[in-house]
């Protein structure tokens, strides 16, 4: 494999939810790999706060833009601004997401449940739609959709996170369907599960009931034992966005702990 600094040289990457957590690490990794990056977030203040971090990377241009992924007009404007600045979009990462409150389904206010679906699933549709409209005329591009807990068959069910789990399962299925629809093109439409990583979503969850709080008390142990370094997910996203996935579409890429790494972690905690 080529050195990371050359993997995405000269390409244009749009990353939603790019001002914190895994989105920030993906944006930084793609910039370090040579891509010109468009960092998007719901709040312009968040974009401005991290803009300088990217603008200091040699040979990389950066554009910051505020966009609420639940609003199609915002996402359409994000795509238009990216094209106006760089002339094209080569990579689009649908990362923006929320976990919602931690509770059994009957204890979650319906508007809060709907908000998770609109952000995670509808937001992914909006980003994919805009990316497709830009990439199809050029017959090339990479769309990467972030999935998480419970998204694939056989995964542990994300109890107390019914909206999040349902939205991410929907994102995975949506990714597979769109990939099948455009299988005859040179587009790669892929899903990424970065593993359990320490972000605001996992370290500052909002529990609505005592039962949910009791379940969350085990979260630190779970993250320490089974959590994945956030840098590994970002590095995998760079590989997915590179020519390494040319001709591949509809695939789920997952960061997984090796058996030896897991055993060492378990032994350290005894």
mmCIF file of C-alpha atoms in Angstrom, residues 256-267:
data_model
loop_
_atom_site.group_PDB
_atom_site.id
_atom_site.type_symbol
_atom_site.label_atom_id
_atom_site.label_comp_id
_atom_site.label_asym_id
_atom_site.label_seq_id
_atom_site.Cartn_x
_atom_site.Cartn_y
_atom_site.Cartn_z
ATOM 1 C CA UNK A 256 -12.373 -5.159 14.924
ATOM 2 C CA UNK A 257 -10.103 -5.892 17.837
ATOM 3 C CA UNK A 258 -7.679 -8.712 17.169
ATOM 4 C CA UNK A 259 -7.919 -11.691 19.530
ATOM 5 C CA UNK A 260 -4.469 -11.026 20.983
ATOM 6 C CA UNK A 261 -5.271 -7.360 21.669
ATOM 7 C CA UNK A 262 -8.541 -8.306 23.357
ATOM 8 C CA UNK A 263 -6.846 -10.950 25.511
ATOM 9 C CA UNK A 264 -4.202 -8.457 26.675
ATOM 10 C CA UNK A 265 -6.892 -5.936 27.634
ATOM 11 C CA UNK A 266 -8.826 -8.537 29.605
ATOM 12 C CA UNK A 267 -5.688 -9.673 31.445
#
